[in-house]
Short mmCIF file of C-alpha atoms in Angstrom, two decimals:
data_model
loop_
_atom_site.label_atom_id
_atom_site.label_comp_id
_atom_site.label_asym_id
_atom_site.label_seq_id
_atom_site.Cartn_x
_atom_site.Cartn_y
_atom_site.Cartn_z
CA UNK A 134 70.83 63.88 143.10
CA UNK A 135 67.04 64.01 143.19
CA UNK A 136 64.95 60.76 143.40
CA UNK A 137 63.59 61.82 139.76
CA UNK A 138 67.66 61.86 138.44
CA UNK A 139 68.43 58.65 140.51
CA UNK A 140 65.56 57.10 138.03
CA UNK A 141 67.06 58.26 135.12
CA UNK A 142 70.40 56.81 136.47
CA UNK A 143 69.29 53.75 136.30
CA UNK A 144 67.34 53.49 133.87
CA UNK A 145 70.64 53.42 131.59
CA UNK A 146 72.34 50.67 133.01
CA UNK A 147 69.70 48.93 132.86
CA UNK A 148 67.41 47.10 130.48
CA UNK A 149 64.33 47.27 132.46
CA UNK A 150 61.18 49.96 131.28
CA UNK A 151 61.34 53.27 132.84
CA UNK A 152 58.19 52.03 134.22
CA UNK A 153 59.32 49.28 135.99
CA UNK A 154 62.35 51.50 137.65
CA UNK A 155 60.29 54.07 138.60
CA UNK A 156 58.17 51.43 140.33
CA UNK A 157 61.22 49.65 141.40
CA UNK A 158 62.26 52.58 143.26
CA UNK A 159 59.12 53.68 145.07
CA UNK A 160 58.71 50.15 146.40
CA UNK A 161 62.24 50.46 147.75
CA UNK A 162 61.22 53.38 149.62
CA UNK A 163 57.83 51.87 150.80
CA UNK A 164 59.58 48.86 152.17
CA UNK A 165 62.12 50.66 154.00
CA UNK A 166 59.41 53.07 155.00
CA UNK A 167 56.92 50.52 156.22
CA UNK A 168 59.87 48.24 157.99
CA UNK A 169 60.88 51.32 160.03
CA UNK A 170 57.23 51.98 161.03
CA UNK A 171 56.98 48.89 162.02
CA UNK A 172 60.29 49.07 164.42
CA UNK A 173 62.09 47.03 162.27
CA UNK A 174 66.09 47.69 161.32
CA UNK A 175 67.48 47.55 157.83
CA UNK A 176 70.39 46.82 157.47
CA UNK A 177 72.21 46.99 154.01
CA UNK A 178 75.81 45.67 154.01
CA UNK A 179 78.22 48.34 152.96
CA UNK A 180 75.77 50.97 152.67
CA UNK A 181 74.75 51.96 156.37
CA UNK A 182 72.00 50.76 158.72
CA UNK A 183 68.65 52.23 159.49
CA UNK A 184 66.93 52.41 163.03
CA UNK A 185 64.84 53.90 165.76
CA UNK A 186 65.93 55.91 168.45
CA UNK A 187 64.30 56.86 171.64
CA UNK A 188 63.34 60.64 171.91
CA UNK A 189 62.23 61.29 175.81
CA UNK A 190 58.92 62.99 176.17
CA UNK A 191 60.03 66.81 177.37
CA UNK A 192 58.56 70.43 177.72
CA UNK A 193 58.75 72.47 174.17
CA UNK A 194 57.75 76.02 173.59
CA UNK A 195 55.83 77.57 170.96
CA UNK A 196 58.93 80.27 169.21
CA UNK A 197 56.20 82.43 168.16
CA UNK A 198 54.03 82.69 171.77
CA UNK A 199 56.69 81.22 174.14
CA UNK A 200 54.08 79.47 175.38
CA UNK A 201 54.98 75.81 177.07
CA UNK A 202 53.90 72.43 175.06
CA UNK A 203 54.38 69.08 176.60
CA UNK A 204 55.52 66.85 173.34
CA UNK A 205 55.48 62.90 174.15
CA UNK A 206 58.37 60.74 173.67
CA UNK A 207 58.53 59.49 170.02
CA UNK A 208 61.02 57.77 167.77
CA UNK A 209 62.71 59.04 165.56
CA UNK A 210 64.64 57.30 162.13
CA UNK A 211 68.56 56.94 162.50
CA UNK A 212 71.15 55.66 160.04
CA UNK A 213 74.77 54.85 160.70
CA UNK A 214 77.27 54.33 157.18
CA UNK A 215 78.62 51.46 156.72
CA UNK A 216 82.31 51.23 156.30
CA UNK A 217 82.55 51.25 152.37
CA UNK A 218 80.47 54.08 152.33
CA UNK A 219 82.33 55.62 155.29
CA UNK A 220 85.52 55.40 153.42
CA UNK A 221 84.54 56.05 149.88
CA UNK A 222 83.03 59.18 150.69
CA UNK A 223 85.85 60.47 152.78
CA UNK A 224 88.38 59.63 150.11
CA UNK A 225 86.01 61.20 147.40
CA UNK A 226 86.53 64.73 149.59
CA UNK A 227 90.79 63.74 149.08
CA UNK A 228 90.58 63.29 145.75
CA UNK A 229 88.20 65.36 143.95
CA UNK A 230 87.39 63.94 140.54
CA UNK A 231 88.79 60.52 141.16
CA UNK B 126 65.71 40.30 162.24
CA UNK B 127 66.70 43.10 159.96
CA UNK B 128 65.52 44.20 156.46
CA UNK B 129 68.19 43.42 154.22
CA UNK B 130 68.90 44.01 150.47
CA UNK B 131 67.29 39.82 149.71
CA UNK B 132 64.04 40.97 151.48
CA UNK B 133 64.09 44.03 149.20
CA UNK B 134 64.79 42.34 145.57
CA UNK B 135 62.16 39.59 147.22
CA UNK B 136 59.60 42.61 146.97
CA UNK B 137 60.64 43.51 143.90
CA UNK B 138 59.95 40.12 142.02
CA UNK B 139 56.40 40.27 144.39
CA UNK B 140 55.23 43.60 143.47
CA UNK B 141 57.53 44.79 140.18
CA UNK B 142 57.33 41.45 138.17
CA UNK B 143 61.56 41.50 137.93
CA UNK B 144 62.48 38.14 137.80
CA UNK B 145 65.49 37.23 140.51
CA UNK B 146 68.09 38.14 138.62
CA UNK B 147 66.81 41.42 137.76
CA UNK B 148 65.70 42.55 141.49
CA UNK B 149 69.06 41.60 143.05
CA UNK B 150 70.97 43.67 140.28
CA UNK B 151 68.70 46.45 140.68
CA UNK B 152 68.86 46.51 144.63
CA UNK B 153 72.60 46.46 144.27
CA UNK B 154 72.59 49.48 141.30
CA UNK B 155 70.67 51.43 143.25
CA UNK B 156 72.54 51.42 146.71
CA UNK B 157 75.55 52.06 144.23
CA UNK B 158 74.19 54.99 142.36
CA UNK B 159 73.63 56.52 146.07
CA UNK B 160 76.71 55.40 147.00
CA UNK B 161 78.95 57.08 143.98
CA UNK B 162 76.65 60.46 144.43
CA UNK B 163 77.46 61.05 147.91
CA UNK B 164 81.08 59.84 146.88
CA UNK B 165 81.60 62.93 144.31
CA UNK B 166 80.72 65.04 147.02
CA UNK B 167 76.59 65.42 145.64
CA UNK B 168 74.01 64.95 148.45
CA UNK B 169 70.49 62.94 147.89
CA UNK B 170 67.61 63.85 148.10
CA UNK B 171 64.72 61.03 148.43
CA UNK B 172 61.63 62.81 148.61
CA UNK B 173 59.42 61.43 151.24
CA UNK B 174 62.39 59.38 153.08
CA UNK B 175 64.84 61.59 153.51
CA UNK B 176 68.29 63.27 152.44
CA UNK B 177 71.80 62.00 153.09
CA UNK B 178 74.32 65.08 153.39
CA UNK B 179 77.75 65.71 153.47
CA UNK B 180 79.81 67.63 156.07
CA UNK B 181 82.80 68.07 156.44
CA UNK B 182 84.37 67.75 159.87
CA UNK B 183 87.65 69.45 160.68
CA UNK B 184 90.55 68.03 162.65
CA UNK B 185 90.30 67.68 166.57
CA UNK B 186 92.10 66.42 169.33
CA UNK B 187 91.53 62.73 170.20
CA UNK B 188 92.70 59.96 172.76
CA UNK B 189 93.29 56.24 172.13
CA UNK B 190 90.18 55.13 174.59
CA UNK B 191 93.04 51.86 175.90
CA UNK B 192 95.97 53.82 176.49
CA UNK B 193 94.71 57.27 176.73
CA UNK B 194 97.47 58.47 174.48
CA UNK B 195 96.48 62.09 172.30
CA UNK B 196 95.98 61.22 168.88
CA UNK B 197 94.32 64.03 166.64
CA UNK B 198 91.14 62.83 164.73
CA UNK B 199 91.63 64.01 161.33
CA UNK B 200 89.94 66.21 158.60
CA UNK B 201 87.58 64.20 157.12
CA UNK B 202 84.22 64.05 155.06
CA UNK B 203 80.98 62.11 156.66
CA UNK B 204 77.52 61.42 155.72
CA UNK B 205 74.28 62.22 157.72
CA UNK B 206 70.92 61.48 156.93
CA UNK B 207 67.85 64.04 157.83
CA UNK B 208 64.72 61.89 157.28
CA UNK B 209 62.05 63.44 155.73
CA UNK B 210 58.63 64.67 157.14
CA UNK B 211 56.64 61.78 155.91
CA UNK B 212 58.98 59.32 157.28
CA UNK B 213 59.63 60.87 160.72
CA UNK B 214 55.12 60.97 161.03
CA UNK B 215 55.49 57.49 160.31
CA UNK B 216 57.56 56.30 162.83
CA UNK B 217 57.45 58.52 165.68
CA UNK B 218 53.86 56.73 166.96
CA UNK B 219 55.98 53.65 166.55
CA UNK B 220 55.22 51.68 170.33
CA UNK B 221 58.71 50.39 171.41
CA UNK B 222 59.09 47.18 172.18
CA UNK B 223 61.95 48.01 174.89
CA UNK B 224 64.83 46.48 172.11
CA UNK B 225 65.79 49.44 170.03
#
């Protein structure tokens, strides 16, 4: 599912202008965005959390040259599933269809 | 303190015009529609965040950590997410704060 057919998705359960959804949507994704950027979690109960981790500065190489790059420590976004979606998604692989 | 899905429909009656109502349905549709995707085994793919996967893990052996007793860790589906380019440039210049 592509952001474009997630849209469309709900659009029909809901009464709203496609407008306003499409809006909806990308302000969803700014917020999260802008919250992570800032080093803030999200958390969203049965869905899964969202946060930083700690990447340690280290020595990289160049695949085309083999030449050595030092590349400084950074963060990088995380999520963890929450337990409903832990379990609904495993059970979805038992029972195909469902 | 965490995001969470009342900050989100809060920025949805700010900046979309829903009334309350509205932007807590919506928040809760749409973590649902990604839910029930990933759920019939179909990945998503939010361009300019990221994509959550599916992959499926086979069986391996396992221990109970307490009693150290061999349990195998069964077959089973899980999700990943692989955050997109324009998210990763975004945070990685992020200045910890020493609590994450």
């Amino acid at each position: 599912m592509t952001k474009s057919e997630l849209i469309e998705r709900l659009a029909e359960q809901s009464h709203l202008p496609i407008a306003d959804v499409e809006l909806s949507v990308r302000t969803i994704l700014e917020i999260m965005s802008s919250a992570l950027a800032d080093g803030e979690r999200i958390e969203i109960r049965g869905f899964g959390s969202f946060s930083l981790h700690h990447r340690k500065p280290r020595i990289g190489r160049n695949p085309k040259t083999g030449e050595s790059v030092a590349l400084p420590a950074k963060f990088v976004p995380h999520f963890k599933p929450g337990k409903e979606l832990r379990d609904r998604v495993n059970d979805g692989a038992k029972n195909p269809g469902a | 303190m965490a995001l969470t899905k009342a900050d989100l429909a809060t920025a949805l009656f700010d900046e979309v015009g829903l009334n309350k109502r509205e932007a807590r349905e919506f928040i809760d549709n749409y973590f649902e529609a990604i839910r029930r995707s990933l759920e019939q085994g179909d990945s998503v793919k939010l361009s300019g965040y990221g994509n959550f996967q599916l992959r499926d893990k086979k069986t391996r052996p396992g221990r109970n950590p307490k009693t150290g007793e061999e349990i195998p860790i069964k077959a089973r589906r899980v999700v990943t997410f692989k955050p997109g380019q324009k998210l990763r440039n975004r945070v990685e210049s992020y200045v910890g704060s020493g609590d994450q």
